[in-house]
């Protein structure tokens, strides 16, 4: 249980309507590691994440979680098996209070993790102060914190984050980076999609670069920082 | 005809009583739509079916209370089977397909009940407990109609607490807000929906049983009321309890007073209310946030 790949994507093909968005993507997320999925807009990053969560049905290819295929599983079953997805839109429920947003996601996992409502409010004091507020009365940064806290309280095996820094002020982005680094040091496995190159390579062990629906490069964060041609061609940074 | 306060008070209570009946039907239709985007007009068939079952139970010697206890349950069971075998197929289809399918169910249901029970209206006796008129606000008013008002109020309060104060209620609100996100958090929305569908269908059955002593039981009673219920949902706003309450009050009053003040234009009054609301609030008065266009 301590090594090997927690998540493996093999030769994934996904269509949105008639468009062939994901064209044979393969990569793996080892247990306890952080993998960043980088690429320009339209490279297929979000669609890859949504395929993993089966919010869009993959056309072909296999996705395994903990060595078992996820074929035939529904989204809620994947969540119950330990995948926690923080969407780009944060997707806070406007009709629910901050506390209710957390409470409906709370789950005790066999693997532990120890996240409870008390611990969330202890570690995220800004949420504690607003526990009875409507979910969408929060600022953008607070909504992102709530979205991450709501993922953690399910005590997942793995966090899947879609652009957690998007649209946030630099100070808040720093807080998000610190939080992700802390989770990483506690051994949380993560798959991270991010436009913020500095943040992504700071947090991630490994990077997979996507371009036009295919894997164009993969390696460590340090290797990518040195690979100028790859960055220019596929990331524009 | 001068202003007669007693007559006015009586009509106010009649409006309230009719509003409660509309509410019992509207809340199911509204939340079923809010959660699954399913426009289920066969909801009206359940109302009619429960009324006929109540008629049969009372014919077999059961009291009104036996009918109220069992007819909605039986209608709910039939409604669930109908959903799982037929209506579910249109879950991912457009609203037009859903309307065509469920209007088909209305026609088929009406004819099946007509074959079994015949064309003539049937009666269900009101319970003896509420047979006596009650003195209230200086008028004598039928006790049974007050019972319906009370039943509606208790249901509204019960649903409010269930939706706002329980975990299941939070799951329903989350599902109405954003079904996909609820699924990513491990919520089995299909299971939540089946439970909501069962509760909504049950309340439609209750409406059918309590309406039977007042309006009688006849083929097509579902089509008559489902149009008003649709207007309630449109005026009140989709997917919300408060919207269903407010919408049913407005339409209950418009219908009752329309029939008194302008008998030839009673239906016009209702459409007028709907038109005015839609001009100023195209999504209805108090819809769930997903339908306001803001959330």
PDB file of N, CA, C and O in Angstrom, chain B residues 195-255:
ATOM      1  N   UNK B 195     -36.070   9.043  -3.946  1.00  0.00           N
ATOM      2  CA  UNK B 195     -36.733   9.348  -2.678  1.00  0.00           C
ATOM      3  C   UNK B 195     -37.608  10.601  -2.825  1.00  0.00           C
ATOM      4  O   UNK B 195     -38.769  10.628  -2.380  1.00  0.00           O
ATOM      5  N   UNK B 196     -37.055  11.623  -3.476  1.00  0.00           N
ATOM      6  CA  UNK B 196     -37.818  12.864  -3.690  1.00  0.00           C
ATOM      7  C   UNK B 196     -39.032  12.583  -4.577  1.00  0.00           C
ATOM      8  O   UNK B 196     -40.135  13.078  -4.329  1.00  0.00           O
ATOM      9  N   UNK B 197     -38.802  11.766  -5.598  1.00  0.00           N
ATOM     10  CA  UNK B 197     -39.902  11.403  -6.493  1.00  0.00           C
ATOM     11  C   UNK B 197     -41.006  10.700  -5.703  1.00  0.00           C
ATOM     12  O   UNK B 197     -42.197  10.990  -5.876  1.00  0.00           O
ATOM     13  N   UNK B 198     -40.612   9.791  -4.813  1.00  0.00           N
ATOM     14  CA  UNK B 198     -41.597   9.055  -4.017  1.00  0.00           C
ATOM     15  C   UNK B 198     -42.387  10.010  -3.119  1.00  0.00           C
ATOM     16  O   UNK B 198     -43.614   9.921  -3.019  1.00  0.00           O
ATOM     17  N   UNK B 199     -41.684  10.950  -2.467  1.00  0.00           N
ATOM     18  CA  UNK B 199     -42.373  11.887  -1.564  1.00  0.00           C
ATOM     19  C   UNK B 199     -43.320  12.789  -2.359  1.00  0.00           C
ATOM     20  O   UNK B 199     -44.475  12.997  -1.975  1.00  0.00           O
ATOM     21  N   UNK B 200     -42.823  13.316  -3.490  1.00  0.00           N
ATOM     22  CA  UNK B 200     -43.660  14.187  -4.329  1.00  0.00           C
ATOM     23  C   UNK B 200     -44.887  13.454  -4.847  1.00  0.00           C
ATOM     24  O   UNK B 200     -46.002  13.999  -4.858  1.00  0.00           O
ATOM     25  N   UNK B 201     -44.683  12.197  -5.265  1.00  0.00           N
ATOM     26  CA  UNK B 201     -45.788  11.398  -5.780  1.00  0.00           C
ATOM     27  C   UNK B 201     -46.795  11.097  -4.675  1.00  0.00           C
ATOM     28  O   UNK B 201     -48.013  11.171  -4.879  1.00  0.00           O
ATOM     29  N   UNK B 202     -46.265  10.820  -3.490  1.00  0.00           N
ATOM     30  CA  UNK B 202     -47.144  10.557  -2.350  1.00  0.00           C
ATOM     31  C   UNK B 202     -48.032  11.769  -2.057  1.00  0.00           C
ATOM     32  O   UNK B 202     -49.249  11.640  -1.843  1.00  0.00           O
ATOM     33  N   UNK B 203     -47.439  12.964  -2.079  1.00  0.00           N
ATOM     34  CA  UNK B 203     -48.215  14.181  -1.793  1.00  0.00           C
ATOM     35  C   UNK B 203     -49.268  14.429  -2.880  1.00  0.00           C
ATOM     36  O   UNK B 203     -50.378  14.907  -2.579  1.00  0.00           O
ATOM     37  N   UNK B 204     -48.935  14.088  -4.130  1.00  0.00           N
ATOM     38  CA  UNK B 204     -49.939  14.202  -5.197  1.00  0.00           C
ATOM     39  C   UNK B 204     -51.100  13.250  -4.908  1.00  0.00           C
ATOM     40  O   UNK B 204     -52.272  13.584  -5.136  1.00  0.00           O
ATOM     41  N   UNK B 205     -50.773  12.070  -4.395  1.00  0.00           N
ATOM     42  CA  UNK B 205     -51.812  11.106  -4.023  1.00  0.00           C
ATOM     43  C   UNK B 205     -52.680  11.624  -2.882  1.00  0.00           C
ATOM     44  O   UNK B 205     -53.911  11.510  -2.910  1.00  0.00           O
ATOM     45  N   UNK B 206     -52.036  12.240  -1.887  1.00  0.00           N
ATOM     46  CA  UNK B 206     -52.785  12.829  -0.774  1.00  0.00           C
ATOM     47  C   UNK B 206     -53.746  13.895  -1.316  1.00  0.00           C
ATOM     48  O   UNK B 206     -54.920  13.963  -0.920  1.00  0.00           O
ATOM     49  N   UNK B 207     -53.240  14.714  -2.240  1.00  0.00           N
ATOM     50  CA  UNK B 207     -54.085  15.759  -2.833  1.00  0.00           C
ATOM     51  C   UNK B 207     -55.307  15.133  -3.500  1.00  0.00           C
ATOM     52  O   UNK B 207     -56.437  15.625  -3.360  1.00  0.00           O
ATOM     53  N   UNK B 208     -55.104  14.029  -4.228  1.00  0.00           N
ATOM     54  CA  UNK B 208     -56.214  13.372  -4.903  1.00  0.00           C
ATOM     55  C   UNK B 208     -57.277  12.881  -3.926  1.00  0.00           C
ATOM     56  O   UNK B 208     -58.478  13.048  -4.159  1.00  0.00           O
ATOM     57  N   UNK B 209     -56.821  12.304  -2.806  1.00  0.00           N
ATOM     58  CA  UNK B 209     -57.786  11.773  -1.827  1.00  0.00           C
ATOM     59  C   UNK B 209     -58.555  12.913  -1.159  1.00  0.00           C
ATOM     60  O   UNK B 209     -59.780  12.860  -1.040  1.00  0.00           O
ATOM     61  N   UNK B 210     -57.867  13.966  -0.727  1.00  0.00           N
ATOM     62  CA  UNK B 210     -58.580  15.031  -0.001  1.00  0.00           C
ATOM     63  C   UNK B 210     -59.437  15.866  -0.958  1.00  0.00           C
ATOM     64  O   UNK B 210     -60.428  16.467  -0.532  1.00  0.00           O
ATOM     65  N   UNK B 211     -59.090  15.878  -2.243  1.00  0.00           N
ATOM     66  CA  UNK B 211     -59.899  16.637  -3.207  1.00  0.00           C
ATOM     67  C   UNK B 211     -61.197  15.899  -3.534  1.00  0.00           C
ATOM     68  O   UNK B 211     -62.202  16.530  -3.874  1.00  0.00           O
ATOM     69  N   UNK B 212     -61.150  14.555  -3.424  1.00  0.00           N
ATOM     70  CA  UNK B 212     -62.282  13.749  -3.882  1.00  0.00           C
ATOM     71  C   UNK B 212     -63.623  14.151  -3.257  1.00  0.00           C
ATOM     72  O   UNK B 212     -64.618  14.298  -3.976  1.00  0.00           O
ATOM     73  N   UNK B 213     -63.721  14.363  -1.932  1.00  0.00           N
ATOM     74  CA  UNK B 213     -65.024  14.736  -1.366  1.00  0.00           C
ATOM     75  C   UNK B 213     -65.522  16.099  -1.840  1.00  0.00           C
ATOM     76  O   UNK B 213     -66.720  16.369  -1.795  1.00  0.00           O
ATOM     77  N   UNK B 214     -64.610  16.985  -2.284  1.00  0.00           N
ATOM     78  CA  UNK B 214     -65.029  18.327  -2.695  1.00  0.00           C
ATOM     79  C   UNK B 214     -65.380  18.372  -4.173  1.00  0.00           C
ATOM     80  O   UNK B 214     -66.439  18.864  -4.558  1.00  0.00           O
ATOM     81  N   UNK B 215     -64.487  17.878  -5.017  1.00  0.00           N
ATOM     82  CA  UNK B 215     -64.677  18.008  -6.466  1.00  0.00           C
ATOM     83  C   UNK B 215     -65.300  16.770  -7.108  1.00  0.00           C
ATOM     84  O   UNK B 215     -65.667  16.792  -8.274  1.00  0.00           O
ATOM     85  N   UNK B 216     -65.335  15.660  -6.356  1.00  0.00           N
ATOM     86  CA  UNK B 216     -65.778  14.414  -6.969  1.00  0.00           C
ATOM     87  C   UNK B 216     -64.625  13.747  -7.706  1.00  0.00           C
ATOM     88  O   UNK B 216     -63.544  14.318  -7.845  1.00  0.00           O
ATOM     89  N   UNK B 217     -64.876  12.539  -8.153  1.00  0.00           N
ATOM     90  CA  UNK B 217     -63.859  11.752  -8.837  1.00  0.00           C
ATOM     91  C   UNK B 217     -64.357  11.488 -10.247  1.00  0.00           C
ATOM     92  O   UNK B 217     -65.420  10.896 -10.417  1.00  0.00           O
ATOM     93  N   UNK B 218     -63.621  11.932 -11.255  1.00  0.00           N
ATOM     94  CA  UNK B 218     -64.099  11.760 -12.632  1.00  0.00           C
ATOM     95  C   UNK B 218     -62.921  11.694 -13.598  1.00  0.00           C
ATOM     96  O   UNK B 218     -61.842  12.221 -13.309  1.00  0.00           O
ATOM     97  N   UNK B 219     -63.142  11.047 -14.740  1.00  0.00           N
ATOM     98  CA  UNK B 219     -62.059  10.952 -15.724  1.00  0.00           C
ATOM     99  C   UNK B 219     -61.707  12.351 -16.212  1.00  0.00           C
ATOM    100  O   UNK B 219     -62.604  13.119 -16.558  1.00  0.00           O
ATOM    101  N   UNK B 220     -60.442  12.681 -16.240  1.00  0.00           N
ATOM    102  CA  UNK B 220     -60.023  14.003 -16.701  1.00  0.00           C
ATOM    103  C   UNK B 220     -59.830  14.997 -15.587  1.00  0.00           C
ATOM    104  O   UNK B 220     -59.437  16.143 -15.831  1.00  0.00           O
ATOM    105  N   UNK B 221     -60.092  14.586 -14.329  1.00  0.00           N
ATOM    106  CA  UNK B 221     -59.860  15.506 -13.211  1.00  0.00           C
ATOM    107  C   UNK B 221     -58.392  15.899 -13.106  1.00  0.00           C
ATOM    108  O   UNK B 221     -58.050  16.963 -12.594  1.00  0.00           O
ATOM    109  N   UNK B 222     -57.517  15.028 -13.638  1.00  0.00           N
ATOM    110  CA  UNK B 222     -56.077  15.318 -13.589  1.00  0.00           C
ATOM    111  C   UNK B 222     -55.693  16.440 -14.553  1.00  0.00           C
ATOM    112  O   UNK B 222     -54.953  17.341 -14.209  1.00  0.00           O
ATOM    113  N   UNK B 223     -56.264  16.377 -15.766  1.00  0.00           N
ATOM    114  CA  UNK B 223     -55.911  17.391 -16.767  1.00  0.00           C
ATOM    115  C   UNK B 223     -56.392  18.769 -16.321  1.00  0.00           C
ATOM    116  O   UNK B 223     -55.712  19.778 -16.543  1.00  0.00           O
ATOM    117  N   UNK B 224     -57.566  18.805 -15.663  1.00  0.00           N
ATOM    118  CA  UNK B 224     -58.096  20.088 -15.198  1.00  0.00           C
ATOM    119  C   UNK B 224     -57.138  20.763 -14.235  1.00  0.00           C
ATOM    120  O   UNK B 224     -56.867  21.957 -14.338  1.00  0.00           O
ATOM    121  N   UNK B 225     -56.614  19.980 -13.296  1.00  0.00           N
ATOM    122  CA  UNK B 225     -55.820  20.617 -12.246  1.00  0.00           C
ATOM    123  C   UNK B 225     -54.352  20.762 -12.630  1.00  0.00           C
ATOM    124  O   UNK B 225     -53.681  21.690 -12.190  1.00  0.00           O
ATOM    125  N   UNK B 226     -53.834  19.857 -13.490  1.00  0.00           N
ATOM    126  CA  UNK B 226     -52.396  19.905 -13.761  1.00  0.00           C
ATOM    127  C   UNK B 226     -52.021  21.193 -14.486  1.00  0.00           C
ATOM    128  O   UNK B 226     -50.909  21.702 -14.347  1.00  0.00           O
ATOM    129  N   UNK B 227     -52.959  21.741 -15.251  1.00  0.00           N
ATOM    130  CA  UNK B 227     -52.676  23.016 -15.927  1.00  0.00           C
ATOM    131  C   UNK B 227     -52.472  24.121 -14.886  1.00  0.00           C
ATOM    132  O   UNK B 227     -51.516  24.896 -14.956  1.00  0.00           O
ATOM    133  N   UNK B 228     -53.367  24.137 -13.892  1.00  0.00           N
ATOM    134  CA  UNK B 228     -53.208  25.129 -12.824  1.00  0.00           C
ATOM    135  C   UNK B 228     -51.909  24.904 -12.056  1.00  0.00           C
ATOM    136  O   UNK B 228     -51.215  25.853 -11.685  1.00  0.00           O
ATOM    137  N   UNK B 229     -51.565  23.635 -11.825  1.00  0.00           N
ATOM    138  CA  UNK B 229     -50.344  23.319 -11.076  1.00  0.00           C
ATOM    139  C   UNK B 229     -49.110  23.770 -11.845  1.00  0.00           C
ATOM    140  O   UNK B 229     -48.162  24.315 -11.269  1.00  0.00           O
ATOM    141  N   UNK B 230     -49.127  23.576 -13.161  1.00  0.00           N
ATOM    142  CA  UNK B 230     -48.017  24.048 -13.992  1.00  0.00           C
ATOM    143  C   UNK B 230     -47.867  25.556 -13.867  1.00  0.00           C
ATOM    144  O   UNK B 230     -46.754  26.083 -13.768  1.00  0.00           O
ATOM    145  N   UNK B 231     -49.007  26.259 -13.870  1.00  0.00           N
ATOM    146  CA  UNK B 231     -48.960  27.714 -13.736  1.00  0.00           C
ATOM    147  C   UNK B 231     -48.411  28.094 -12.361  1.00  0.00           C
ATOM    148  O   UNK B 231     -47.599  29.021 -12.245  1.00  0.00           O
ATOM    149  N   UNK B 232     -48.810  27.350 -11.337  1.00  0.00           N
ATOM    150  CA  UNK B 232     -48.274  27.593  -9.989  1.00  0.00           C
ATOM    151  C   UNK B 232     -46.749  27.513 -10.006  1.00  0.00           C
ATOM    152  O   UNK B 232     -46.055  28.380  -9.472  1.00  0.00           O
ATOM    153  N   UNK B 233     -46.232  26.469 -10.649  1.00  0.00           N
ATOM    154  CA  UNK B 233     -44.784  26.246 -10.650  1.00  0.00           C
ATOM    155  C   UNK B 233     -44.072  27.346 -11.446  1.00  0.00           C
ATOM    156  O   UNK B 233     -43.022  27.845 -11.044  1.00  0.00           O
ATOM    157  N   UNK B 234     -44.673  27.740 -12.563  1.00  0.00           N
ATOM    158  CA  UNK B 234     -44.069  28.787 -13.395  1.00  0.00           C
ATOM    159  C   UNK B 234     -44.083  30.126 -12.653  1.00  0.00           C
ATOM    160  O   UNK B 234     -43.098  30.862 -12.641  1.00  0.00           O
ATOM    161  N   UNK B 235     -45.198  30.436 -12.004  1.00  0.00           N
ATOM    162  CA  UNK B 235     -45.329  31.706 -11.287  1.00  0.00           C
ATOM    163  C   UNK B 235     -44.435  31.703 -10.043  1.00  0.00           C
ATOM    164  O   UNK B 235     -43.738  32.670  -9.749  1.00  0.00           O
ATOM    165  N   UNK B 236     -44.424  30.599  -9.303  1.00  0.00           N
ATOM    166  CA  UNK B 236     -43.663  30.533  -8.057  1.00  0.00           C
ATOM    167  C   UNK B 236     -42.170  30.429  -8.280  1.00  0.00           C
ATOM    168  O   UNK B 236     -41.382  30.924  -7.488  1.00  0.00           O
ATOM    169  N   UNK B 237     -41.773  29.793  -9.364  1.00  0.00           N
ATOM    170  CA  UNK B 237     -40.352  29.580  -9.626  1.00  0.00           C
ATOM    171  C   UNK B 237     -39.998  28.122  -9.399  1.00  0.00           C
ATOM    172  O   UNK B 237     -40.490  27.505  -8.467  1.00  0.00           O
ATOM    173  N   UNK B 238     -39.107  27.611 -10.261  1.00  0.00           N
ATOM    174  CA  UNK B 238     -38.813  26.178 -10.254  1.00  0.00           C
ATOM    175  C   UNK B 238     -37.945  25.758  -9.078  1.00  0.00           C
ATOM    176  O   UNK B 238     -37.078  26.498  -8.635  1.00  0.00           O
ATOM    177  N   UNK B 239     -38.211  24.552  -8.598  1.00  0.00           N
ATOM    178  CA  UNK B 239     -37.286  23.881  -7.689  1.00  0.00           C
ATOM    179  C   UNK B 239     -37.249  24.399  -6.269  1.00  0.00           C
ATOM    180  O   UNK B 239     -36.357  24.039  -5.520  1.00  0.00           O
ATOM    181  N   UNK B 240     -38.193  25.242  -5.868  1.00  0.00           N
ATOM    182  CA  UNK B 240     -38.110  25.769  -4.509  1.00  0.00           C
ATOM    183  C   UNK B 240     -39.430  25.635  -3.767  1.00  0.00           C
ATOM    184  O   UNK B 240     -40.516  25.782  -4.336  1.00  0.00           O
ATOM    185  N   UNK B 241     -39.321  25.352  -2.469  1.00  0.00           N
ATOM    186  CA  UNK B 241     -40.489  25.198  -1.608  1.00  0.00           C
ATOM    187  C   UNK B 241     -41.228  26.524  -1.470  1.00  0.00           C
ATOM    188  O   UNK B 241     -42.454  26.593  -1.609  1.00  0.00           O
ATOM    189  N   UNK B 242     -40.458  27.599  -1.212  1.00  0.00           N
ATOM    190  CA  UNK B 242     -41.097  28.905  -1.039  1.00  0.00           C
ATOM    191  C   UNK B 242     -41.841  29.314  -2.301  1.00  0.00           C
ATOM    192  O   UNK B 242     -42.926  29.889  -2.245  1.00  0.00           O
ATOM    193  N   UNK B 243     -41.239  29.015  -3.456  1.00  0.00           N
ATOM    194  CA  UNK B 243     -41.882  29.337  -4.725  1.00  0.00           C
ATOM    195  C   UNK B 243     -43.196  28.594  -4.881  1.00  0.00           C
ATOM    196  O   UNK B 243     -44.207  29.171  -5.302  1.00  0.00           O
ATOM    197  N   UNK B 244     -43.203  27.309  -4.500  1.00  0.00           N
ATOM    198  CA  UNK B 244     -44.433  26.515  -4.635  1.00  0.00           C
ATOM    199  C   UNK B 244     -45.516  27.042  -3.693  1.00  0.00           C
ATOM    200  O   UNK B 244     -46.700  27.091  -4.053  1.00  0.00           O
ATOM    201  N   UNK B 245     -45.114  27.468  -2.492  1.00  0.00           N
ATOM    202  CA  UNK B 245     -46.095  28.007  -1.538  1.00  0.00           C
ATOM    203  C   UNK B 245     -46.684  29.309  -2.076  1.00  0.00           C
ATOM    204  O   UNK B 245     -47.913  29.478  -2.157  1.00  0.00           O
ATOM    205  N   UNK B 246     -45.800  30.227  -2.479  1.00  0.00           N
ATOM    206  CA  UNK B 246     -46.273  31.531  -2.950  1.00  0.00           C
ATOM    207  C   UNK B 246     -47.107  31.389  -4.226  1.00  0.00           C
ATOM    208  O   UNK B 246     -48.172  32.004  -4.366  1.00  0.00           O
ATOM    209  N   UNK B 247     -46.624  30.554  -5.144  1.00  0.00           N
ATOM    210  CA  UNK B 247     -47.341  30.363  -6.404  1.00  0.00           C
ATOM    211  C   UNK B 247     -48.730  29.783  -6.183  1.00  0.00           C
ATOM    212  O   UNK B 247     -49.708  30.222  -6.789  1.00  0.00           O
ATOM    213  N   UNK B 248     -48.828  28.801  -5.281  1.00  0.00           N
ATOM    214  CA  UNK B 248     -50.140  28.181  -5.071  1.00  0.00           C
ATOM    215  C   UNK B 248     -51.092  29.160  -4.387  1.00  0.00           C
ATOM    216  O   UNK B 248     -52.287  29.180  -4.692  1.00  0.00           O
ATOM    217  N   UNK B 249     -50.578  30.008  -3.495  1.00  0.00           N
ATOM    218  CA  UNK B 249     -51.438  31.029  -2.880  1.00  0.00           C
ATOM    219  C   UNK B 249     -51.971  31.989  -3.948  1.00  0.00           C
ATOM    220  O   UNK B 249     -53.180  32.260  -4.017  1.00  0.00           O
ATOM    221  N   UNK B 250     -51.068  32.494  -4.789  1.00  0.00           N
ATOM    222  CA  UNK B 250     -51.488  33.453  -5.819  1.00  0.00           C
ATOM    223  C   UNK B 250     -52.541  32.859  -6.744  1.00  0.00           C
ATOM    224  O   UNK B 250     -53.569  33.486  -7.023  1.00  0.00           O
ATOM    225  N   UNK B 251     -52.262  31.648  -7.222  1.00  0.00           N
ATOM    226  CA  UNK B 251     -53.183  31.050  -8.189  1.00  0.00           C
ATOM    227  C   UNK B 251     -54.475  30.608  -7.490  1.00  0.00           C
ATOM    228  O   UNK B 251     -55.571  30.729  -8.044  1.00  0.00           O
ATOM    229  N   UNK B 252     -54.359  30.133  -6.245  1.00  0.00           N
ATOM    230  CA  UNK B 252     -55.552  29.775  -5.478  1.00  0.00           C
ATOM    231  C   UNK B 252     -56.486  30.967  -5.317  1.00  0.00           C
ATOM    232  O   UNK B 252     -57.705  30.867  -5.518  1.00  0.00           O
ATOM    233  N   UNK B 253     -55.915  32.118  -4.984  1.00  0.00           N
ATOM    234  CA  UNK B 253     -56.730  33.330  -4.819  1.00  0.00           C
ATOM    235  C   UNK B 253     -57.252  33.831  -6.160  1.00  0.00           C
ATOM    236  O   UNK B 253     -58.423  34.205  -6.279  1.00  0.00           O
ATOM    237  N   UNK B 254     -56.379  33.836  -7.175  1.00  0.00           N
ATOM    238  CA  UNK B 254     -56.806  34.335  -8.492  1.00  0.00           C
ATOM    239  C   UNK B 254     -57.953  33.487  -9.034  1.00  0.00           C
ATOM    240  O   UNK B 254     -58.924  34.014  -9.593  1.00  0.00           O
ATOM    241  N   UNK B 255     -57.868  32.176  -8.851  1.00  0.00           N
ATOM    242  CA  UNK B 255     -58.899  31.286  -9.376  1.00  0.00           C
ATOM    243  C   UNK B 255     -60.219  31.501  -8.635  1.00  0.00           C
ATOM    244  O   UNK B 255     -61.277  31.668  -9.249  1.00  0.00           O
TER     245      UNK B 255
END
